[in-house]
Short mmCIF file of N, CA and C in Angstrom, two decimals:
data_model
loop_
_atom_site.label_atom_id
_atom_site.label_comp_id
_atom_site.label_asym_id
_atom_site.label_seq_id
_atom_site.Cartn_x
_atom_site.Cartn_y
_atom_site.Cartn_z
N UNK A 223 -4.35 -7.13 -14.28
CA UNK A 223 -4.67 -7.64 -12.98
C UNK A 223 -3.49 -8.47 -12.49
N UNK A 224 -3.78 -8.43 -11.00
CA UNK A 224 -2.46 -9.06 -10.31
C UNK A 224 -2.85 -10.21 -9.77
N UNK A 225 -2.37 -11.11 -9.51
CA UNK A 225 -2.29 -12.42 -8.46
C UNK A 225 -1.45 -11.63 -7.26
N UNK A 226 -1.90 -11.36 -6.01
CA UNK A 226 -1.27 -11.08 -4.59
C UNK A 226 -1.41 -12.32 -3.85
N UNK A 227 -0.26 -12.77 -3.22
CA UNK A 227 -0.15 -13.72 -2.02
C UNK A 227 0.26 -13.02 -0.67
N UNK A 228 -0.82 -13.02 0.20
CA UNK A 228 -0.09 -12.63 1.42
C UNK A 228 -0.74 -13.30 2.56
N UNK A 229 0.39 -13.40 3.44
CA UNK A 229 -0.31 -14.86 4.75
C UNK A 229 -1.44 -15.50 4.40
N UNK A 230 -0.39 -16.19 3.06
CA UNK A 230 -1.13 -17.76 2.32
C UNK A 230 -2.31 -17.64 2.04
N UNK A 231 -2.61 -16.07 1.68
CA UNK A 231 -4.20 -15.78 0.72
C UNK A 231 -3.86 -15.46 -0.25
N UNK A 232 -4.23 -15.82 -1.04
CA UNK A 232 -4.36 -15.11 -2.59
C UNK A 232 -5.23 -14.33 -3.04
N UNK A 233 -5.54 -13.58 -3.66
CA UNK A 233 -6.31 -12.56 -4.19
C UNK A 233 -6.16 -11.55 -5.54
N UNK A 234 -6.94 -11.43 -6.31
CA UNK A 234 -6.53 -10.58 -7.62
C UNK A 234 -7.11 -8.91 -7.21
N UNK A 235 -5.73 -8.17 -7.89
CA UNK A 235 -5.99 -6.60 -7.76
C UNK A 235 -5.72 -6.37 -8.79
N UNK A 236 -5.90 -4.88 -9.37
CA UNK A 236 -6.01 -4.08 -10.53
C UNK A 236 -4.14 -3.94 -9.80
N UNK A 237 -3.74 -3.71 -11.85
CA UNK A 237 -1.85 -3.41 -11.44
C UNK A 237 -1.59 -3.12 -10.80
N UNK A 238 -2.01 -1.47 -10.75
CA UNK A 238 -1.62 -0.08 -10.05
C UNK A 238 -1.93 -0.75 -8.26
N UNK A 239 -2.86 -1.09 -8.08
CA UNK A 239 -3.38 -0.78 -6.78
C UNK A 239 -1.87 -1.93 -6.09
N UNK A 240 -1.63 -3.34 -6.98
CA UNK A 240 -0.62 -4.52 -6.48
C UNK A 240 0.79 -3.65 -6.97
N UNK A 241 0.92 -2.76 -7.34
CA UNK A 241 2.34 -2.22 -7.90
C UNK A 241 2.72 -1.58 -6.77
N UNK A 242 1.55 -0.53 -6.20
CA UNK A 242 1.69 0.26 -5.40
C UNK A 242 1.77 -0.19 -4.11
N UNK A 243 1.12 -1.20 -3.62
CA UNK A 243 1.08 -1.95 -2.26
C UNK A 243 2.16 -2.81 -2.22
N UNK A 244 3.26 -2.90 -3.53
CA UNK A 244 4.64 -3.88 -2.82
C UNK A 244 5.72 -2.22 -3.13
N UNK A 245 5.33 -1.17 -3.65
CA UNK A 245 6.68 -0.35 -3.27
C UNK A 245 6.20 0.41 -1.89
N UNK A 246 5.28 0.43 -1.37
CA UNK A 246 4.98 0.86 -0.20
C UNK A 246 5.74 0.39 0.74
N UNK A 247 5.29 -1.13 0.71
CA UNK A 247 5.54 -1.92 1.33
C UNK A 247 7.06 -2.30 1.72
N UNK A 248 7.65 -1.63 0.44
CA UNK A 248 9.52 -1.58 0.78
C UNK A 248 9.82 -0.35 1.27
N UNK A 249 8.96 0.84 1.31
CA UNK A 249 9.38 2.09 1.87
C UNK A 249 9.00 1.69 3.00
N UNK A 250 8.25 1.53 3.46
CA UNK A 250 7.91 1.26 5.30
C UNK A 250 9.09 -0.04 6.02
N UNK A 251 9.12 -0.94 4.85
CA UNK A 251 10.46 -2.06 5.32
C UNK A 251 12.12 -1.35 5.58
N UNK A 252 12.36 -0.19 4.70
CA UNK A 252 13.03 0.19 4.83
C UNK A 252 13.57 1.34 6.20
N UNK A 253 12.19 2.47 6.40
CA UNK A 253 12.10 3.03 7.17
C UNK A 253 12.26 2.32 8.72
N UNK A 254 11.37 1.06 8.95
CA UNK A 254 11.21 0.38 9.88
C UNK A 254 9.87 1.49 10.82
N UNK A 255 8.92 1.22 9.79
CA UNK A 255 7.64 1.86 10.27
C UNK A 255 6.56 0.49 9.51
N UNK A 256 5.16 1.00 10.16
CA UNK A 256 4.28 -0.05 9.84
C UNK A 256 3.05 0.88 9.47
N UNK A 257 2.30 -0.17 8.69
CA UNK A 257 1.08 0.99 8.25
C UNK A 257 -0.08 -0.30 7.89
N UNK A 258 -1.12 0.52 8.12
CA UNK A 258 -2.55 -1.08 7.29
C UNK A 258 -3.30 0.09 6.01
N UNK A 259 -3.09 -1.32 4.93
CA UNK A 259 -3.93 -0.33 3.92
C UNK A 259 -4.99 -1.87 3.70
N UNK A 260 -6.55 -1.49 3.31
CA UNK A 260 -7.29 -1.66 3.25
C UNK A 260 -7.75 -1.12 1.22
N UNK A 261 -7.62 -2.33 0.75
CA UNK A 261 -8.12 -2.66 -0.52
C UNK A 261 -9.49 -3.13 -1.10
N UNK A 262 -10.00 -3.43 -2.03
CA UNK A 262 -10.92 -3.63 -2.24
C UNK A 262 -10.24 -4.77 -3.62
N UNK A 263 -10.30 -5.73 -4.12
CA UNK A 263 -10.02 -7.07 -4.52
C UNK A 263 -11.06 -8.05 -4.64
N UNK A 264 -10.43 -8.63 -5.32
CA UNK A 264 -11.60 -10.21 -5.50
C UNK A 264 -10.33 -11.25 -5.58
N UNK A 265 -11.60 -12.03 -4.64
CA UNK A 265 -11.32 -13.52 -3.73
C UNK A 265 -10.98 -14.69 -4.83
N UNK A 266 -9.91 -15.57 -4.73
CA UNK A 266 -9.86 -17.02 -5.79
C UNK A 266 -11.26 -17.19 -5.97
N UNK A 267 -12.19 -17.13 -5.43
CA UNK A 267 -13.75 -17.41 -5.55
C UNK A 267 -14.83 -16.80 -6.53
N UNK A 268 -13.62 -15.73 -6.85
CA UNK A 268 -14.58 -14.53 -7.81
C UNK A 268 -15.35 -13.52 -7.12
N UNK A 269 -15.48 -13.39 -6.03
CA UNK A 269 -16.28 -12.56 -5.15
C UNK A 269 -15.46 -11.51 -4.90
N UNK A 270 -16.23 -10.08 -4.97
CA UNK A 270 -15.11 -9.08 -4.12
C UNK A 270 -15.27 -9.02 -2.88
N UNK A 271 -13.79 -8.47 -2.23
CA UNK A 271 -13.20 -8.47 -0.76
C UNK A 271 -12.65 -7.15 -0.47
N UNK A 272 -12.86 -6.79 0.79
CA UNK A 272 -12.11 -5.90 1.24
C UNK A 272 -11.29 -6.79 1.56
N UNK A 273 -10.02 -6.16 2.09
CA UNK A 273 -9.00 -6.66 2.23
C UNK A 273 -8.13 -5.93 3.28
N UNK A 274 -7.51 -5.97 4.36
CA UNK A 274 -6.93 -4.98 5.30
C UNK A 274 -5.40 -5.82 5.76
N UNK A 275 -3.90 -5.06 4.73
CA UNK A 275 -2.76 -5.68 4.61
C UNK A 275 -2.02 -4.86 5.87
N UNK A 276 -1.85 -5.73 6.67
CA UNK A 276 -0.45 -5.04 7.65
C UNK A 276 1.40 -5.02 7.30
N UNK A 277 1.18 -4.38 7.06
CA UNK A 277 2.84 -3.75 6.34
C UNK A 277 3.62 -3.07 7.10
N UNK A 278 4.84 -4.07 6.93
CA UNK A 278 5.93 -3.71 7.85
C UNK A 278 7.42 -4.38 7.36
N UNK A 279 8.68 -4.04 8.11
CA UNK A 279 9.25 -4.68 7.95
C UNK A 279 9.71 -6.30 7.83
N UNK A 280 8.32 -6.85 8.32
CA UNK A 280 8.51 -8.70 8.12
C UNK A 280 7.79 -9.13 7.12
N UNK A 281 7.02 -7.75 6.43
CA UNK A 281 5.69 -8.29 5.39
C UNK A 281 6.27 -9.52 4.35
N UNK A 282 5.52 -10.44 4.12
CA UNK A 282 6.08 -11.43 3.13
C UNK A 282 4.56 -11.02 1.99
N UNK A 283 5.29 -10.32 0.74
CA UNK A 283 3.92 -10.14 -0.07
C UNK A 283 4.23 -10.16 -1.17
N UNK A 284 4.07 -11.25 -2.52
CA UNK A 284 4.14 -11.13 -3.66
C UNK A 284 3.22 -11.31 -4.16
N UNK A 285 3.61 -10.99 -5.47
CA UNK A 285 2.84 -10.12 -6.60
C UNK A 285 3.35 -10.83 -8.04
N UNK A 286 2.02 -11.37 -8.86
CA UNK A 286 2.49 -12.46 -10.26
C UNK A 286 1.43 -11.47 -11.03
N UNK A 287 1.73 -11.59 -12.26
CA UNK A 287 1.05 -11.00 -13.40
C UNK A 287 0.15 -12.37 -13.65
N UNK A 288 -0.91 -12.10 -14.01
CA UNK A 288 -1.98 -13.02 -14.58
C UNK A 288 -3.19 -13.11 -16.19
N UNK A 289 -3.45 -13.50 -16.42
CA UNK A 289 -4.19 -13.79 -17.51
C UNK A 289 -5.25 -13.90 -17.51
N UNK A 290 -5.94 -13.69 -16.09
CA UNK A 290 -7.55 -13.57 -15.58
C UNK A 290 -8.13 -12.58 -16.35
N UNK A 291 -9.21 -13.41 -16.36
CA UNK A 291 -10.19 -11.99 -17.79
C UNK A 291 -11.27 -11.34 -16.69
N UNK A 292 -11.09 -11.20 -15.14
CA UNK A 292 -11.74 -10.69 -14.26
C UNK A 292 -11.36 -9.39 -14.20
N UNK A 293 -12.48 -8.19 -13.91
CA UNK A 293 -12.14 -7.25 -13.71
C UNK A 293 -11.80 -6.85 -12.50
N UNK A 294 -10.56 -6.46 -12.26
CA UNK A 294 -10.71 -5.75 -10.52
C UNK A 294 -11.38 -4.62 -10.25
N UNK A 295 -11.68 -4.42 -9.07
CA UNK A 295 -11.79 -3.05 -9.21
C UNK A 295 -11.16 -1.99 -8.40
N UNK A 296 -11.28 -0.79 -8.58
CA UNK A 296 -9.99 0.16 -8.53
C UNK A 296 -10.27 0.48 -7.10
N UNK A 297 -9.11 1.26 -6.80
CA UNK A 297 -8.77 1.65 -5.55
C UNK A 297 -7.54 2.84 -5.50
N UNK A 298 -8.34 3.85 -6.68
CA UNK A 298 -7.83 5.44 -6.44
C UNK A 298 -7.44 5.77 -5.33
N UNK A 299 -8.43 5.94 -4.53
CA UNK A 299 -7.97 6.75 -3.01
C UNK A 299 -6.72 6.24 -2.22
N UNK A 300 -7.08 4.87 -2.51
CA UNK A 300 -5.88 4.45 -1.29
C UNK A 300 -4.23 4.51 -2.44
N UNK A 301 -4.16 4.10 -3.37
CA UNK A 301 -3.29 3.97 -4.78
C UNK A 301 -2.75 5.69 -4.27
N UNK A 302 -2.96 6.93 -4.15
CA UNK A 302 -3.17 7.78 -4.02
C UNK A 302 -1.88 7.87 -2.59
N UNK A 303 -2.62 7.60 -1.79
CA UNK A 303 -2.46 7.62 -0.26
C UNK A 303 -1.19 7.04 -0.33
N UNK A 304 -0.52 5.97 -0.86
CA UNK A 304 0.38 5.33 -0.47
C UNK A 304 1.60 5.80 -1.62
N UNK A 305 0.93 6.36 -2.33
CA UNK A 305 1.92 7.10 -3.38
C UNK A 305 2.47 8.18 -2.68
N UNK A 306 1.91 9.29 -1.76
CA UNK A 306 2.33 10.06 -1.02
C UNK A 306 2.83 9.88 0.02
N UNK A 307 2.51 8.39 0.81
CA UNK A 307 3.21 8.36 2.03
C UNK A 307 4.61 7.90 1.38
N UNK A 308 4.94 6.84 0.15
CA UNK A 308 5.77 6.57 0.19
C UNK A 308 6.97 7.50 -0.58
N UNK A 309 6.38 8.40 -1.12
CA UNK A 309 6.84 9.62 -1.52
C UNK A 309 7.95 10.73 -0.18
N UNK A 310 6.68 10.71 0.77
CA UNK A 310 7.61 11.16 2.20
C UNK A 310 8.11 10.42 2.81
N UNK A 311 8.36 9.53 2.82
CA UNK A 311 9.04 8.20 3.54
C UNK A 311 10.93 8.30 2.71
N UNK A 312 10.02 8.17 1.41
CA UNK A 312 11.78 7.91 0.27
C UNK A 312 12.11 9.53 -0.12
N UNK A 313 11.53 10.71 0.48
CA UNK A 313 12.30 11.58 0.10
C UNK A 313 11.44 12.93 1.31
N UNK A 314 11.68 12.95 2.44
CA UNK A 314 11.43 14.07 3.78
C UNK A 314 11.43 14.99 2.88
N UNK A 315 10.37 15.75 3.54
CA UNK A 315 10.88 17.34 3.51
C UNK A 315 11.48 17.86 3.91
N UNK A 316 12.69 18.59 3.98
CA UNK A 316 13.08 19.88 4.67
C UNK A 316 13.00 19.98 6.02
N UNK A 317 13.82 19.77 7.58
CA UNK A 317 13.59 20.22 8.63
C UNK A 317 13.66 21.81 8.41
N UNK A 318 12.68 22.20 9.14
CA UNK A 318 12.91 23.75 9.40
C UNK A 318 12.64 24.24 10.86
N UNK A 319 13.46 25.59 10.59
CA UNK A 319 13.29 26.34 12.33
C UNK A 319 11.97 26.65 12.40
N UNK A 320 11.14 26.29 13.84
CA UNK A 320 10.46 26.79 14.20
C UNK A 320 10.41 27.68 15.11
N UNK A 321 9.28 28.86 14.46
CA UNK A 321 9.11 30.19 14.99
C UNK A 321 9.59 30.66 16.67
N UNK A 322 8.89 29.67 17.09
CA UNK A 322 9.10 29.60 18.54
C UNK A 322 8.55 28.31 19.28
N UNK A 323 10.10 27.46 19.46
CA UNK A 323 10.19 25.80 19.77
C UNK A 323 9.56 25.20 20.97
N UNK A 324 9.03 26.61 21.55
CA UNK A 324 8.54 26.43 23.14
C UNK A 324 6.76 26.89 22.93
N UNK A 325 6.22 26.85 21.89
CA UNK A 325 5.20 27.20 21.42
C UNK A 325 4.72 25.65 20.70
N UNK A 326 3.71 24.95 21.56
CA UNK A 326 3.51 23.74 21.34
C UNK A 326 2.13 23.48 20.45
N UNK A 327 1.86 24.97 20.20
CA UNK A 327 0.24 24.63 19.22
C UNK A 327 0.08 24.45 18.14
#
């Protein structure tokens, strides 16, 4: 589990889900694109939270390893999602010719 700080909240996530939401977070800084991912976390309070991070090039978001014996809980889908966006972000596909450029469907 992670300790996340972002606009002076704190919150604990499972590794993967805080590993994945700060290299995202440098592919979109880099690109100079913005994106919201929406987590699921628990609050300094112990309670779980959704959570909805706006990511961009000004994001200020770190990430501490911790010793909390709380379980997070996971967040496959989105862990998922941002693995692929940042996948096409740090490496395009291929421009290719299209069939016919005046064919807008």
């Amino acid at each position: 589990m992670k300790h996340v700080t972002y606009a002076d909240k704190a919150l604990f996530l499972d590794d993967e889900s805080a590993d994945w939401l700060m290299e995202y977070a440098r592919a979109l800084g880099v690109a100079g694109m913005t994106d919201s991912i929406s987590l699921h976390a628990i609050g300094l309070d112990g309670n779980e939270v959704d959570v909805t991070f706006l990511l961009n090039s000004n994001t200020e978001l770190i990430t501490q390893t911790t010793q909390n014996s709380l379980s997070a809980p996971r967040n496959d889908e989105v862990v998922g999602y941002m693995q692929e966006q940042t996948r096409l972000i740090m490496s395009p596909p291929p421009a290719r010719m299209a069939d016919d450029p005046f064919d807008l469907h």
